[in-house]
XYZ file of C-alpha atoms in Angstrom:
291
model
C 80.653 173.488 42.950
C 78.618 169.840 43.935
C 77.465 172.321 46.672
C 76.006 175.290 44.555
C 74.299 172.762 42.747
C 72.409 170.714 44.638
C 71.226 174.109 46.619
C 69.744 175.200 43.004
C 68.156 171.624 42.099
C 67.158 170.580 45.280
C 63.679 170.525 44.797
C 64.390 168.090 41.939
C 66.333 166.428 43.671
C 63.948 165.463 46.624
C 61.133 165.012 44.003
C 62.764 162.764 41.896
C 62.113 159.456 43.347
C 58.663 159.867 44.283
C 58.061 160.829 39.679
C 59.930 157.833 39.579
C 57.772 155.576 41.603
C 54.713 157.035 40.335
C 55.694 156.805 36.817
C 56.871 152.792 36.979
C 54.029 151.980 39.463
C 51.192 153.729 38.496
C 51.366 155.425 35.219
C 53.086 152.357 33.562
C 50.868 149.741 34.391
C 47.708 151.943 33.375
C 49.126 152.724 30.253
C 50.098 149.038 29.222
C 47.014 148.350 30.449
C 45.239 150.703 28.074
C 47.672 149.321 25.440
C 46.582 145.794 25.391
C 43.396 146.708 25.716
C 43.238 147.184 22.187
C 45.350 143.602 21.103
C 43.862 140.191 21.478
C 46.368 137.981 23.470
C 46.205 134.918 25.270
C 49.735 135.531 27.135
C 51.483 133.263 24.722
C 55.259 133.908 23.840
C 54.850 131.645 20.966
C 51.685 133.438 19.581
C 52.090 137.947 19.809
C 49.468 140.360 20.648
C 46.855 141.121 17.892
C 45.388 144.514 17.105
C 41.739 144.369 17.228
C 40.892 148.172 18.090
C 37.596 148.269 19.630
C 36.539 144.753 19.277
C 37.114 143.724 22.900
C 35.034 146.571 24.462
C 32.263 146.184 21.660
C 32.252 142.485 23.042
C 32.215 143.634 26.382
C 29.414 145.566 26.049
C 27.169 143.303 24.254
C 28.396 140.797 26.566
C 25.143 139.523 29.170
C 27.645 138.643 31.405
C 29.729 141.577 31.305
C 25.673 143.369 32.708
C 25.457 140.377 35.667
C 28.501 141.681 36.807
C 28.117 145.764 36.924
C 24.761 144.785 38.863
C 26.624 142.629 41.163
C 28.927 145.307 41.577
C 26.367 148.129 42.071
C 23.930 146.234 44.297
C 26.951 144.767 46.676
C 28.752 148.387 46.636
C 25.518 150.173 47.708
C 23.884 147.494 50.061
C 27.458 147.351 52.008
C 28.284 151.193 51.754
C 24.795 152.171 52.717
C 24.602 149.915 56.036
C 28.528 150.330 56.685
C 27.581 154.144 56.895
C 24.829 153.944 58.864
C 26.324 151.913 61.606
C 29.620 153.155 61.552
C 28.074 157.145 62.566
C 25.659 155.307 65.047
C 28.502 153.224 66.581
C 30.947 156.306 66.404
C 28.350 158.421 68.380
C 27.820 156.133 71.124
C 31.625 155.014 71.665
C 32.556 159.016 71.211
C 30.637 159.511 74.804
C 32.202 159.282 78.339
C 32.127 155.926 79.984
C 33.860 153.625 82.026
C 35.341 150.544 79.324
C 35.604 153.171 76.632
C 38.736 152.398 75.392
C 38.319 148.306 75.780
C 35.349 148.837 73.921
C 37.204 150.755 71.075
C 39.807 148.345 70.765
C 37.524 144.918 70.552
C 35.015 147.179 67.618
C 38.310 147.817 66.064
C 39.263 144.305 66.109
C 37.393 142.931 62.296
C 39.718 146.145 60.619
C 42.714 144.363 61.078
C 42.104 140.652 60.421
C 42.833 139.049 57.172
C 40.234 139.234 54.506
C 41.222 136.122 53.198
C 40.849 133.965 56.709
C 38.011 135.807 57.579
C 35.872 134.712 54.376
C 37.013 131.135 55.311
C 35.981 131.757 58.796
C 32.478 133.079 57.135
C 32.097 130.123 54.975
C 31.869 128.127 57.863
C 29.498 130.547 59.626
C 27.267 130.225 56.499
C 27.514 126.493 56.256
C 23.687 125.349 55.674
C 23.912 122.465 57.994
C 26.209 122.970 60.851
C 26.744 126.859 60.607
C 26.407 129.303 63.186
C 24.082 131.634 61.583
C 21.290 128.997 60.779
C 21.625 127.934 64.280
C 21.224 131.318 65.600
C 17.810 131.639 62.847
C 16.496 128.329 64.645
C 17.177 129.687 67.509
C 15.067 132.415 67.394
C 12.172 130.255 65.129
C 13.261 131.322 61.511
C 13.972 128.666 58.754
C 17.483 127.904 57.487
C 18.780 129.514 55.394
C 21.151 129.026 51.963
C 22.912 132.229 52.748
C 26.037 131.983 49.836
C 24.612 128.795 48.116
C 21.308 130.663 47.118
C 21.164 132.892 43.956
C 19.341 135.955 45.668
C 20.943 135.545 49.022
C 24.512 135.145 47.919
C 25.405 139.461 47.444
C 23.242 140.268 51.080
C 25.675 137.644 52.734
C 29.048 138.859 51.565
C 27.622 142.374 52.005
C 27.293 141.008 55.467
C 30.640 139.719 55.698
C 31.837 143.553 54.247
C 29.709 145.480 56.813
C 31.341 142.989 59.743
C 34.895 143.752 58.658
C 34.935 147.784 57.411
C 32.265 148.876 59.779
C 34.724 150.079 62.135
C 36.881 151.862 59.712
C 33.733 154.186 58.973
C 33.576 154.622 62.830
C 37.237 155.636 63.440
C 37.058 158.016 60.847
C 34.116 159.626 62.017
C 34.964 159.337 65.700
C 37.961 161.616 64.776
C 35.997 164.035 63.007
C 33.662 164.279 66.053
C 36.896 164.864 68.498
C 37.570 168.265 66.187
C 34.376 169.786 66.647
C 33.971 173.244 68.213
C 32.446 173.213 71.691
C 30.577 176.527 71.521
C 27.641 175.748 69.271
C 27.261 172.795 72.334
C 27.358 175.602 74.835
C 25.163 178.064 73.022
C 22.749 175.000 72.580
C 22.751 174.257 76.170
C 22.118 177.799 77.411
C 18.650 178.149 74.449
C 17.832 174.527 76.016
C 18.349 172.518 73.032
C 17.527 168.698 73.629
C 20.226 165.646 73.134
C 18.423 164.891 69.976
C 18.000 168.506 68.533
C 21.655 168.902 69.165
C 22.688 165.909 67.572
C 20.128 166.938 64.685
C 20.921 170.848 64.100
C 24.719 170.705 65.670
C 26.729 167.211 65.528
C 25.491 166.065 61.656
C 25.964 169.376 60.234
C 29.700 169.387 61.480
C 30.581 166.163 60.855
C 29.082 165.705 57.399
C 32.564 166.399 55.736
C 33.874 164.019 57.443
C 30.925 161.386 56.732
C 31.162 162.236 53.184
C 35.508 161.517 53.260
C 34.278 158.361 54.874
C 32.080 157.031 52.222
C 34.360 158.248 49.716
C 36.911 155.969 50.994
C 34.413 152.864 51.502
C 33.271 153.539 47.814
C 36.627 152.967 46.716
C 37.184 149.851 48.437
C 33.930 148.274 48.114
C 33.467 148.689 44.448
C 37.259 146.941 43.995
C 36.258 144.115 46.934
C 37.896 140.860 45.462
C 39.567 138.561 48.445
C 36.189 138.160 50.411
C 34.457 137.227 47.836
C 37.039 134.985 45.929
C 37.741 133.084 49.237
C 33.997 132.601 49.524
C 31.598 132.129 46.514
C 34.350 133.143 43.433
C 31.434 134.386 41.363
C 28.995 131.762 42.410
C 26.685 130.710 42.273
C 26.278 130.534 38.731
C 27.465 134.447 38.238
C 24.757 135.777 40.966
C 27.902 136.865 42.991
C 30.541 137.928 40.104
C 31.595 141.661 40.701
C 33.810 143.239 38.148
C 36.570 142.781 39.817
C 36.033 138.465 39.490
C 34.889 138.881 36.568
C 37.944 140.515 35.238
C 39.848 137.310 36.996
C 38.229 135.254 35.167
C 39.260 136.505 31.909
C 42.704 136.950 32.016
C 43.597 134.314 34.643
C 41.294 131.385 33.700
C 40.371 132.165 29.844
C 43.750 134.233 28.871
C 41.679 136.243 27.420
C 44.256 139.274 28.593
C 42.858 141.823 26.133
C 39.353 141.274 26.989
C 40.557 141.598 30.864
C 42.245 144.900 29.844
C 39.545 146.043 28.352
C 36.991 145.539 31.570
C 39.593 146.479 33.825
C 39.525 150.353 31.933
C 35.879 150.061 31.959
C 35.926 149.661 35.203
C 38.595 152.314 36.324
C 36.544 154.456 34.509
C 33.226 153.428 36.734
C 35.655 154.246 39.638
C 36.826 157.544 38.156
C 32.793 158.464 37.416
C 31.470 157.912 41.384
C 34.417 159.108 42.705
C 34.186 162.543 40.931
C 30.205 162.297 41.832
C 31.120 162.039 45.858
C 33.448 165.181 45.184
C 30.756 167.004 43.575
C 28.224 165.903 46.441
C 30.597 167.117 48.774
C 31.056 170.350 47.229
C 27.462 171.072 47.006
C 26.799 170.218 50.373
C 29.168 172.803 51.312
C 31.665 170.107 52.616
């Protein structure tokens, strides 16, 4: 009988824990989050949520601050996802060729990907010191003038983009570096017989094939960038001033410093909803491209 049924309900039965662990870990928190969204609450147990309706986005959005941060966001998402992409396909199509130390090169390019993000912006922060850092010993090196790299208002996003690009790089290359190890050989062959150069294959063959994979690539990045919190928390937290204060700190801020949880709610679906909007646009890119 216990037989009979689990043969009828076991594809519920398998299922079942995987609904369950998306509905208490995802769909929960989102729709709490949604929830007191709406309330004003300073996590109190004395004092209870208060409905305010719209009043926390409407503050949001009139907020000056709230604008700092979607440009800090935007300018450190497309400085680091630009470069990251760029130097990851470069990188990927010189380590994808034949040559002795491939592999020991691999492994040290691969080696940023897996440190901490946390001791690697405290590593940074001492690469960036103004006085005894590495990097304004390297610019004096060479004849350039200091630099205030994370203490100066317009210099603070380019350095933790620089910190970003140093650490995720690689990811961009391992992706693609897989997507080059699937391609077909005959187009190479065919190319070879017409006489195609190195670059007009890499130009008219390589890109073309790969460019799903690119596109998967910066999809990914996108993601991650636009939520990067650690590197810059362990670094500038905002600073300085707000010239460095993403979204992501800025929501921080708000419900960890000010307990001002609705108004955190409130930019935190604002800013899943950012997510949402350039994630959908890199689908529709891809699909246009014929990805």
């Amino acid at each position: 009988m216990r037989t009979a049924w689990l043969d009828k309900n076991i594809k519920w039965v398998f299922t079942l824990p995987a609904v369950l662990f998306v509905i208490l870990m995802m769909a929960f928190p989102i729709f709490y989050t949604v929830r007191i969204s709406f309330f004003e609450w300073s996590m109190s147990a004395v004092t209870p949520p208060r409905w305010v309706g719209l009043d926390n986005y409407i503050e949001l959005l009139n907020s000056e601050r709230f604008w700092q941060s979607v440009k800090a966001t935007l300018y450190f998402t497309v400085l680091a996802l630009v470069v990251e992409t760029v130097l990851g396909v470069a990188i990927a199509l010189v380590l994808f060729r034949e040559y002795k130390g491939k592999n020991i090169a691999k492994t040290l390019f691969l080696l940023p990907m897996v440190s901490t993000p946390v001791a690697m912006g405290l590593v940074w922060l001492l690469i960036y010191e103004p006085t005894i850092g590495a990097a304004n010993m390297m610019l004096k090196w060479f004849g350039f003038k200091p630099l205030e790299w994370l203490g100066n208002v317009n210099q603070a996003i380019p350095s933790l983009a620089i910190i970003d690009i140093w650490q995720w790089t690689p990811m961009v290359c391992l992706i693609v570096m897989a997507g080059l190890s699937t391609l077909p050989k005959d187009p190479y062959e065919s190319a070879e017989v017409d006489g195609a150069s190195a670059w007009q294959k890499l130009i008219y063959i390589t890109l073309p094939l790969v460019r799903p994979t690119i596109i998967v690539a910066m999809m990914l990045r996108l993601i991650d960038v636009l939520k990067t919190f650690d590197i810059i928390y362990a670094t500038t937290q905002g600073g300085p001033g707000s010239a460095s204060e993403t979204l992501n700190i800025y929501t921080y801020m708000l419900g960890f410093q000010f307990f001002k949880l609705g108004s955190a709610s409130s930019l935190l679906v604002i800013f899943f909803t950012i997510i949402l909007i350039f994630t959908l646009l890199m689908i529709w890119i891809r699909k246009r491209l014929g990805a």
